mmCIF file of C-alpha atoms and ligand atoms in Angstrom:
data_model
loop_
_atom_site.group_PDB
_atom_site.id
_atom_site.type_symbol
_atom_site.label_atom_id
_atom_site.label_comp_id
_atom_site.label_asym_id
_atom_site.label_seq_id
_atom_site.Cartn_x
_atom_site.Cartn_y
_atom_site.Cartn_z
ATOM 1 C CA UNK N 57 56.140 -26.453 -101.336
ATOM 2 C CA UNK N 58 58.031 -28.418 -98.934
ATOM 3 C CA UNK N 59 61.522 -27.671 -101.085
ATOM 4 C CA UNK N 60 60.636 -24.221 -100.857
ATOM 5 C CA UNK N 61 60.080 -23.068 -97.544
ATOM 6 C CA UNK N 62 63.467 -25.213 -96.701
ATOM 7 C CA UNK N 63 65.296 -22.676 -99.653
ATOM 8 C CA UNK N 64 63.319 -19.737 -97.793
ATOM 9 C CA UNK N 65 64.739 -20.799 -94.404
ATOM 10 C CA UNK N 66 68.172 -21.522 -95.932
ATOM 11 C CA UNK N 67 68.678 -18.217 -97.496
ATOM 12 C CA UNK N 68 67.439 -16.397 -93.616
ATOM 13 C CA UNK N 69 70.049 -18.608 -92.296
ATOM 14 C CA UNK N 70 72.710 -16.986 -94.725
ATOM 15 C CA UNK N 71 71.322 -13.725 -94.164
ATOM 16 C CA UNK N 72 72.208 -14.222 -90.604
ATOM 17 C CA UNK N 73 75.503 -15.164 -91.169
ATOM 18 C CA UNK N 74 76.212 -11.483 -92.224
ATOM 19 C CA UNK N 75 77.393 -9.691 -95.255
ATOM 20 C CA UNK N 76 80.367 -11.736 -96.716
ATOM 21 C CA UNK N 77 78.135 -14.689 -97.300
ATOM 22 C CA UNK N 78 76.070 -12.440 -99.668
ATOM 23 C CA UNK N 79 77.200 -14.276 -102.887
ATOM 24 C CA UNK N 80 76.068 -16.833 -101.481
ATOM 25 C CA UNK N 81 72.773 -16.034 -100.607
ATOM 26 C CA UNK N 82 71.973 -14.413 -104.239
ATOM 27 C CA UNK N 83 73.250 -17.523 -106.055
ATOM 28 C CA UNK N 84 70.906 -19.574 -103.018
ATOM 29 C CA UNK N 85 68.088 -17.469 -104.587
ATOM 30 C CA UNK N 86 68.771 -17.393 -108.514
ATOM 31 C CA UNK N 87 68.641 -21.441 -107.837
ATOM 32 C CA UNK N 88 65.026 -21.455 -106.422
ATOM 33 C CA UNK N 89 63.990 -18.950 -109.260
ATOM 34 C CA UNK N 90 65.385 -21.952 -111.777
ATOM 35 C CA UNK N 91 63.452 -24.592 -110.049
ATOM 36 C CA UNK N 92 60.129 -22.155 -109.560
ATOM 37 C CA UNK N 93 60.320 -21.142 -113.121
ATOM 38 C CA UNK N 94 60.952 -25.178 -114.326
ATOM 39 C CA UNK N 95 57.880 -26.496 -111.660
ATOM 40 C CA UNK N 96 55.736 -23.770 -113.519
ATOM 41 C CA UNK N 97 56.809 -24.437 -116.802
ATOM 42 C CA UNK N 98 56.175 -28.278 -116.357
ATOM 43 C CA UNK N 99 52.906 -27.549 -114.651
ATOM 44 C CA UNK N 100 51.824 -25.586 -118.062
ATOM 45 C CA UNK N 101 52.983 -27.977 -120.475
ATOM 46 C CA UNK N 102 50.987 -31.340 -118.898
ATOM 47 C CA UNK N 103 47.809 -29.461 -118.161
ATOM 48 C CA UNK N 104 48.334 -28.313 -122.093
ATOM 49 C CA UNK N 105 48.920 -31.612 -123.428
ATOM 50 C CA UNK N 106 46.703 -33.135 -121.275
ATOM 51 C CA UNK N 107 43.803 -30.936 -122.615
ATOM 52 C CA UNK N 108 43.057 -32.180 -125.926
ATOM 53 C CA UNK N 109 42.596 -35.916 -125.031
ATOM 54 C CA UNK N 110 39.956 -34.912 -122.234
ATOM 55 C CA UNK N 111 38.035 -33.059 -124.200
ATOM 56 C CA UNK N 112 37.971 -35.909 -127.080
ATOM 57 C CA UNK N 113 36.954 -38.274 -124.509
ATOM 58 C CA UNK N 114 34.777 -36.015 -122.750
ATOM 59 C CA UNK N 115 33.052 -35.200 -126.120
ATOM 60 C CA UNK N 116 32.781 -39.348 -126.761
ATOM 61 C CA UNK N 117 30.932 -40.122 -123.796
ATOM 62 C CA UNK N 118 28.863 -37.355 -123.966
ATOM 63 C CA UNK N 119 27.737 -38.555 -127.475
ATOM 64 C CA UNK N 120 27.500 -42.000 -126.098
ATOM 65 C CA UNK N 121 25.542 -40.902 -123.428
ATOM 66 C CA UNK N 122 22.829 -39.034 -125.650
ATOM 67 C CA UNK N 123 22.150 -42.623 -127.980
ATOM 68 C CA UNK N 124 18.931 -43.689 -127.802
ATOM 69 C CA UNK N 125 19.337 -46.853 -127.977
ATOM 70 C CA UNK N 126 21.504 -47.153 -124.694
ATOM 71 C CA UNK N 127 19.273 -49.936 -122.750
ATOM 72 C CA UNK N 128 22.437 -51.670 -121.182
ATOM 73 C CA UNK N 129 21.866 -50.785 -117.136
ATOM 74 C CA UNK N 130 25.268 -50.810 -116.556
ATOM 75 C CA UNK N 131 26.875 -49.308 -119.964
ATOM 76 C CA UNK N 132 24.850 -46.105 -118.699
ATOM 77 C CA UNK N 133 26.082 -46.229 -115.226
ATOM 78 C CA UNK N 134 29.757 -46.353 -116.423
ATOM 79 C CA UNK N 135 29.332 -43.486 -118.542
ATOM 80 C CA UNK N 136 27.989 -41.475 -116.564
ATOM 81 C CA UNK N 137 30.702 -42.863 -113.819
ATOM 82 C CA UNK N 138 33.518 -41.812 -117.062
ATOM 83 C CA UNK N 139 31.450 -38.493 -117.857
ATOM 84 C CA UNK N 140 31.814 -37.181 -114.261
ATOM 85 C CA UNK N 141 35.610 -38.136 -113.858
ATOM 86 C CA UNK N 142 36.341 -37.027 -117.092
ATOM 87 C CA UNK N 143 34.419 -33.014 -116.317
ATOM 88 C CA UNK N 144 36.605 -33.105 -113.166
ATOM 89 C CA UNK N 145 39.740 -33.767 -114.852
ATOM 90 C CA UNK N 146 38.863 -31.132 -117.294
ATOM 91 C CA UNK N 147 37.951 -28.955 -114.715
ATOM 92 C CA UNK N 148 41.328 -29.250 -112.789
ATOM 93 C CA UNK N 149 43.635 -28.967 -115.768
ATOM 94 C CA UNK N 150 41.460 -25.695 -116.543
ATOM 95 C CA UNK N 151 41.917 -24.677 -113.030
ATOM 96 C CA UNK N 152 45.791 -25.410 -113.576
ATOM 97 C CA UNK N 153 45.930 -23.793 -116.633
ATOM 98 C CA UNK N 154 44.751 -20.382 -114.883
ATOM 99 C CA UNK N 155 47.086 -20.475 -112.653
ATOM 100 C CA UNK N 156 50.263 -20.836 -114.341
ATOM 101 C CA UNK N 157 49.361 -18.221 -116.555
ATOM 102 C CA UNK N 158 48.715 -16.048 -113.544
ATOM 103 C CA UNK N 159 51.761 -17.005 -111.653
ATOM 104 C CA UNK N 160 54.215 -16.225 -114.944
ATOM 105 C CA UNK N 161 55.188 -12.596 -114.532
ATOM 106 C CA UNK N 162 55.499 -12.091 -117.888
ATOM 107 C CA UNK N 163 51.757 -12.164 -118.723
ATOM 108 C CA UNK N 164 50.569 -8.114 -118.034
ATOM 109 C CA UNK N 165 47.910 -7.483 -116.134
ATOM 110 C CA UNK N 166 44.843 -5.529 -118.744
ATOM 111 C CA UNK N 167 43.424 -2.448 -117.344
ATOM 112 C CA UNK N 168 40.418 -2.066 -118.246
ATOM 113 C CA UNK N 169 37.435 0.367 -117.150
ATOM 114 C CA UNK N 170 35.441 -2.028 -115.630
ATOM 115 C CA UNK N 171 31.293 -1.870 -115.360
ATOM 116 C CA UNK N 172 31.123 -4.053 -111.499
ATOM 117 C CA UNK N 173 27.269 -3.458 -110.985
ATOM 118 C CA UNK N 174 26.994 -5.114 -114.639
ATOM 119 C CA UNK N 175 29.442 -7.916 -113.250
ATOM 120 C CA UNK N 176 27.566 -8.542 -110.487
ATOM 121 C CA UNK N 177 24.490 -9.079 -112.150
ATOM 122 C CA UNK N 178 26.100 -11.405 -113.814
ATOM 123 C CA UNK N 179 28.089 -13.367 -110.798
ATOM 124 C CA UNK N 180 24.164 -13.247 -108.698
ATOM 125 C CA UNK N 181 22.452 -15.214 -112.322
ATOM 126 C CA UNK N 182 25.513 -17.391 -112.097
ATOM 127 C CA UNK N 183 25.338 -17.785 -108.737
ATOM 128 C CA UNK N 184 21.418 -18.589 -108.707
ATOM 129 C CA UNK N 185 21.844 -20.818 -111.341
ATOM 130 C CA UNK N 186 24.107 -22.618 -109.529
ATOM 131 C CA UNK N 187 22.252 -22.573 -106.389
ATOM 132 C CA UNK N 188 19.234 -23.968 -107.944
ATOM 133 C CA UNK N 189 16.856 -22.152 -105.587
ATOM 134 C CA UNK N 190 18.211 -23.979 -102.754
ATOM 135 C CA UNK N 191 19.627 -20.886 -101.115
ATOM 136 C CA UNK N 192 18.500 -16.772 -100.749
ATOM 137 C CA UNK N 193 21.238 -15.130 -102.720
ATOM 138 C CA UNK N 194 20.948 -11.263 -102.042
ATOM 139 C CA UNK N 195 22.677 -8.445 -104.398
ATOM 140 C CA UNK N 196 23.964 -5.563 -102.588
ATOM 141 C CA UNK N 197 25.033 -2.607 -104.403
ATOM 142 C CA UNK N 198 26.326 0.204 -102.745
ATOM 143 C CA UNK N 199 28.603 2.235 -104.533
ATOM 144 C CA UNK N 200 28.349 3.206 -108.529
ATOM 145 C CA UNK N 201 31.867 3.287 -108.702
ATOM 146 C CA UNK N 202 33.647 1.275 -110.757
ATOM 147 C CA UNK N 203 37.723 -0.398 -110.660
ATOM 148 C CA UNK N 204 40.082 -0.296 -113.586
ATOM 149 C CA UNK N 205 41.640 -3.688 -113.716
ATOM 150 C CA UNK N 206 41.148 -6.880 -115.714
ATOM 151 C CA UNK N 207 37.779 -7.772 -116.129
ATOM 152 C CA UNK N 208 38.314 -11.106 -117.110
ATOM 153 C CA UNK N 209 40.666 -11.922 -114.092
ATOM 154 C CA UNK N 210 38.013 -10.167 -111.633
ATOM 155 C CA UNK N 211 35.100 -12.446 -113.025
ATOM 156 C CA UNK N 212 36.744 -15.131 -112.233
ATOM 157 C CA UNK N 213 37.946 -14.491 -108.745
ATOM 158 C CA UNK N 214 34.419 -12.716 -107.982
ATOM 159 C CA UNK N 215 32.982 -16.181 -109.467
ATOM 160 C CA UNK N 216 35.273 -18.146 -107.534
ATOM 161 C CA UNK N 217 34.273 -16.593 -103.777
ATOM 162 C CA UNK N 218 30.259 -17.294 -105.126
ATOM 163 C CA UNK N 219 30.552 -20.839 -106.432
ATOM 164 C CA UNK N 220 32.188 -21.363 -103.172
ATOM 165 C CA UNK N 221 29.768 -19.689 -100.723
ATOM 166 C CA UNK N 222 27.279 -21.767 -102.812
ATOM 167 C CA UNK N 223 29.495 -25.205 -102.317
ATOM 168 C CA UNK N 224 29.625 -24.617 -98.491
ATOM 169 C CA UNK N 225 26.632 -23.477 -97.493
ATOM 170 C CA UNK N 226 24.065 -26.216 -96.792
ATOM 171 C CA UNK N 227 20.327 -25.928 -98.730
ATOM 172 C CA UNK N 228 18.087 -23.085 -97.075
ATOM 173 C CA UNK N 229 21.005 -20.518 -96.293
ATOM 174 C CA UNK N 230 21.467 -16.808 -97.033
ATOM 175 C CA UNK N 231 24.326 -15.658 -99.198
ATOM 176 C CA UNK N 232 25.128 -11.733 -99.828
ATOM 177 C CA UNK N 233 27.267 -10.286 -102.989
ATOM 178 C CA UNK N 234 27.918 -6.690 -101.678
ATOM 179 C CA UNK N 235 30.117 -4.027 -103.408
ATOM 180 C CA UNK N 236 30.485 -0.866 -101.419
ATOM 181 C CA UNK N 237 33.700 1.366 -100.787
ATOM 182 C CA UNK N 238 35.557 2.626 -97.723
ATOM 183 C CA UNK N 239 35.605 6.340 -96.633
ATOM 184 C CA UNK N 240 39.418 5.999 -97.402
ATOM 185 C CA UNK N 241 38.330 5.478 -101.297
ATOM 186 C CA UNK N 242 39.023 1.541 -101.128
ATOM 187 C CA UNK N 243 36.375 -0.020 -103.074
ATOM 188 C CA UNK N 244 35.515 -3.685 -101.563
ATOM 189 C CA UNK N 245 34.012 -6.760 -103.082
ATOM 190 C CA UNK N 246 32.645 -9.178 -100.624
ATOM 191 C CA UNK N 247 30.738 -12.515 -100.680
ATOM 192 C CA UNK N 248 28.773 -13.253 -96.899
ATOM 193 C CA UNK N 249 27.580 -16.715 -96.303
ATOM 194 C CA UNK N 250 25.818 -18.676 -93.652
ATOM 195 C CA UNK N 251 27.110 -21.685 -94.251
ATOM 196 C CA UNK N 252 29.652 -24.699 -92.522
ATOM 197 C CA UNK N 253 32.018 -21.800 -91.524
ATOM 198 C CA UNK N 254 36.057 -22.296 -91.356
ATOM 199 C CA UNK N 255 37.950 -23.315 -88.427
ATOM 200 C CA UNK N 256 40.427 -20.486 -87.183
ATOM 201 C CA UNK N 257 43.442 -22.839 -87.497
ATOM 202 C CA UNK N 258 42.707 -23.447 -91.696
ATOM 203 C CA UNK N 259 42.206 -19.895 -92.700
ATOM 204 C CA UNK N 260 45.771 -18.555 -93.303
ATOM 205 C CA UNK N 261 46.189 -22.151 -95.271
ATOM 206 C CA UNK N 262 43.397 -21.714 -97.441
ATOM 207 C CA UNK N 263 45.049 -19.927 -100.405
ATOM 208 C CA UNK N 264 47.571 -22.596 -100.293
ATOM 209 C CA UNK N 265 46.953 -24.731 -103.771
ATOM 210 C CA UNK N 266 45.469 -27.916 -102.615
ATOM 211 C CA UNK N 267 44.308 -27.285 -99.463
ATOM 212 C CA UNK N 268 41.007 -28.122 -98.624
ATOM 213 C CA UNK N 269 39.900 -28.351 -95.266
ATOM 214 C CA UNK N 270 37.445 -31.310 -95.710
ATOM 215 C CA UNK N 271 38.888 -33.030 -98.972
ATOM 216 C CA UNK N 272 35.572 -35.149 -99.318
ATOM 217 C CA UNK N 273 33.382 -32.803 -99.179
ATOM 218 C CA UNK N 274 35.433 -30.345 -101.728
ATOM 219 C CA UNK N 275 35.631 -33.688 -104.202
ATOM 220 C CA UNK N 276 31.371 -34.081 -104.045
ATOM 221 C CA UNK N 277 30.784 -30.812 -104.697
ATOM 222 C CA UNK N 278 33.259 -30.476 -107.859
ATOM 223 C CA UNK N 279 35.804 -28.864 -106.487
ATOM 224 C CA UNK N 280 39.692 -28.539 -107.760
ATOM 225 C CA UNK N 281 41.341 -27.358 -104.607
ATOM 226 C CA UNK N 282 43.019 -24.379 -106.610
ATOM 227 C CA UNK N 283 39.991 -22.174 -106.331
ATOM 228 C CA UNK N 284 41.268 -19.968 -103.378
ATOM 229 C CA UNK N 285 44.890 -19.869 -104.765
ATOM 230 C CA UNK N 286 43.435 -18.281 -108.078
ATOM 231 C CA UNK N 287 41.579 -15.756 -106.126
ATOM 232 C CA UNK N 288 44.741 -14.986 -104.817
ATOM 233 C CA UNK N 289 46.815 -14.331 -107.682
ATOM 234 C CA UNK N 290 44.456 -12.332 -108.921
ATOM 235 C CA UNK N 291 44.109 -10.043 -106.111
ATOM 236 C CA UNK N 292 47.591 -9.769 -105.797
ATOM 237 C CA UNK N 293 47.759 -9.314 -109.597
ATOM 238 C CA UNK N 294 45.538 -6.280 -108.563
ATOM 239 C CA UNK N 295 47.585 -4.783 -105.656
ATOM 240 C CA UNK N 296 44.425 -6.026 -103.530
ATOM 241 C CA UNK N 297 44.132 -7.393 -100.443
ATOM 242 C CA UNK N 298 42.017 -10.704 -99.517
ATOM 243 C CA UNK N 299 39.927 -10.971 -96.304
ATOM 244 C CA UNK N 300 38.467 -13.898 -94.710
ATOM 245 C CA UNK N 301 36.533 -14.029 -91.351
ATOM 246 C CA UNK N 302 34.625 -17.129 -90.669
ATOM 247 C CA UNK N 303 33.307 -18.713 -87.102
ATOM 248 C CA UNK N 304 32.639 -22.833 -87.861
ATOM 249 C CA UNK N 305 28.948 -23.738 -88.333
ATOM 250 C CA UNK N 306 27.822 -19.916 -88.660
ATOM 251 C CA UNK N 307 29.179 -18.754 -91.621
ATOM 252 C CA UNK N 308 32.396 -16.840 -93.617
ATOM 253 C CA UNK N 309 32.517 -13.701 -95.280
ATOM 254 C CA UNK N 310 35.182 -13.122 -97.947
ATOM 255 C CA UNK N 311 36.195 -9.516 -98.944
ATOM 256 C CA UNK N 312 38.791 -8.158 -101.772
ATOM 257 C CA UNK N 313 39.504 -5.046 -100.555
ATOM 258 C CA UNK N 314 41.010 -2.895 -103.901
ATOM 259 C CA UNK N 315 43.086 0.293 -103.583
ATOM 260 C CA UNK N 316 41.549 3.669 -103.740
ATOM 261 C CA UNK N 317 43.328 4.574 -107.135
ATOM 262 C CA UNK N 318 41.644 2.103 -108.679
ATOM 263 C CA UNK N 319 38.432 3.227 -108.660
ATOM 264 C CA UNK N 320 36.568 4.756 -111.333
ATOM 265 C CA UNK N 321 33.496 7.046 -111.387
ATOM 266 C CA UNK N 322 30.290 5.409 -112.675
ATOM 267 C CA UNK N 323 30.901 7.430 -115.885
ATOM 268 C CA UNK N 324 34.103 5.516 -116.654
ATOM 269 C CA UNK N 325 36.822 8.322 -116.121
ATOM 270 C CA UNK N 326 39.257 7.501 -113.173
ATOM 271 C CA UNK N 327 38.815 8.845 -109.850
ATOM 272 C CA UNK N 328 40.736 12.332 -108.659
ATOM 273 C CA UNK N 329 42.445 10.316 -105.607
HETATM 274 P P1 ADP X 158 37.701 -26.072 -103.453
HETATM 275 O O1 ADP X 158 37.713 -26.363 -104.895
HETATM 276 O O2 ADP X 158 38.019 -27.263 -102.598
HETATM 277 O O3 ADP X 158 36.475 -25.347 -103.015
HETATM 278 P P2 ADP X 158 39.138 -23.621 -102.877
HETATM 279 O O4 ADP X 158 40.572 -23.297 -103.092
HETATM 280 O O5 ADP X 158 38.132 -22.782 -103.554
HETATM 281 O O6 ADP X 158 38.986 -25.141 -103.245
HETATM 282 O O7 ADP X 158 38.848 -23.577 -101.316
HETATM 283 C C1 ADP X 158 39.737 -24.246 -100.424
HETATM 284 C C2 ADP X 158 38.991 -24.747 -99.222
HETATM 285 O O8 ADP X 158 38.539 -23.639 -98.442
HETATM 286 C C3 ADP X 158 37.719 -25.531 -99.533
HETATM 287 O O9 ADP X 158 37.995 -26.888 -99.806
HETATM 288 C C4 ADP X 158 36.928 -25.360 -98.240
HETATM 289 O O10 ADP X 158 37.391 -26.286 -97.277
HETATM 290 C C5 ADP X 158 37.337 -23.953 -97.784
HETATM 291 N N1 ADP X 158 36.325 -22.930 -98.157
HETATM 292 C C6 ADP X 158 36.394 -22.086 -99.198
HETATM 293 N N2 ADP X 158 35.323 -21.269 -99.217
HETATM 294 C C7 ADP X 158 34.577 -21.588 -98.159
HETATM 295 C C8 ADP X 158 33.337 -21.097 -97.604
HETATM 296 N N3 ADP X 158 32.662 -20.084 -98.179
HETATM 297 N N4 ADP X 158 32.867 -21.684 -96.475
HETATM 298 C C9 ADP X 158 33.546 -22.692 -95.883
HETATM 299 N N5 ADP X 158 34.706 -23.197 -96.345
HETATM 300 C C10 ADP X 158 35.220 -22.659 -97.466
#
């Protein structure tokens, strides 16, 4: 990231310099494209070959784990020790996976007719289950309309904003799924929690891959660190735009706000705006 911002900043310094430096400030930019393109490329190919060992040895110690004869104290605490770092290895290659495919260009976005009320039945079971009754998860639906986009994609980032309202929001709290739309035709997903809240300095970092305001805390609760910087691929992948207002210890609310000519009437045909 570091390398990157100091190739931003070198190509506004060449900018500055005016117009005969141009050819120098294309050839500046073609450069970072070639390392961009090689950091993605390497990125895909280890989480791919890293994939099929973890899920032989994940599958191992699983079966280990379900023996019956198992009495050995501490051969059962080290599996379980290797099960759990194994599912968050897997986990993070997945999550690395994602996102090289959604940062390479090349991979179209679907559009689909999407059903959202169906979706979000889904995301509040998933989002239950996960919760294991420990918090009031409400469903608020207040528009029909549907999006055209990829429905895929939109599961995940949707799933993404619920684990994580889940993750940070301590046993007892409320969480709200809402989907309503704008009077300007926008149609907005938004998850509302009242949970540990974000600091006003870590918000605009927070898509950033890796960044995790309290690293521990992320790590206990499974989490890869990438979850935010999928959301935003995808949103941008969707010409939307991603809100987040939070106040520390009260709560955050985070809202995709989609364009008005992607939304579709309940029936399925697109919108006349
Ligand atoms: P992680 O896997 O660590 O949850 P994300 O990219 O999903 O990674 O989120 C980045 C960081 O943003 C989290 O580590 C956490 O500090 C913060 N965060 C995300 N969602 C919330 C939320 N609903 N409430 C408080 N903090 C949050």
């Amino acid at each position: 990231r570091g390398s990157r911002q100091e190739d931003l900043v070198l190509s506004i310094k060449l900018i500055a310099y005016g117009s005969s430096k141009r050819l120098m400030i294309s050839r500046d930019i073609t450069h970072f494209e070639r390392i961009e393109t090689m950091r993605r490329d390497f990125v895909a190919n280890v989480s791919h070959e890293l994939r099929t060992p973890l899920t032989v040895v994940n599958g191992f110690v699983e079966t280990m784990q379900d023996m019956p004869n198992l009495e050995n104290d501490m051969a059962r605490r080290a599996l379980q020790l290797m099960g759990n770092q194994t599912s968050r290895m897997k986990s993070l290659v997945d999550d690395l996976l994602t996102l090289s495919r959604l940062e390479n260009e090349q991979n179209a976005l679907s559009e689909e007719d999407i059903d959202v009320q169906k979706l979000l039945h889904i995301l509040h079971e998933e989002g239950r289950s996960l919760s294991n009754g420990q918090h009031q998860i409400r469903l608020e639906i207040e528009s029909e309309a549907g999006i055209c986009g990829s429905a895929s994609e939109l599961h995940s980032a949707f799933g993404n904003l619920v684990t994580n309202a889940v993750r940070y929001t301590p046993a007892g709290g409320d969480i709200a799924i809402r989907w309503s739309e704008q009077p300007d035709g926008c149609m907005v997903f938004s998850v509302k929690d009242s949970g540990i809240g974000i600091e006003p300095q870590h918000i605009s970092r927070l898509t950033e891959r890796f960044y995790r305001v309290d690293r521990s805390r992320s790590r206990e609760t499974g989490g890869t660190g990438l979850g935010l910087a999928i959301v935003k691929h995808i949103v941008m992948r969707h010409q939307a735009q991603l809100n987040i207002v939070s106040e520390e210890g009260k709560g955050s609310t985070f809202s995709i706000v989609f364009p008005a000519r992607r939304r579709l009437l309940k029936s399925g045909s697109a919108s006349a705006d």
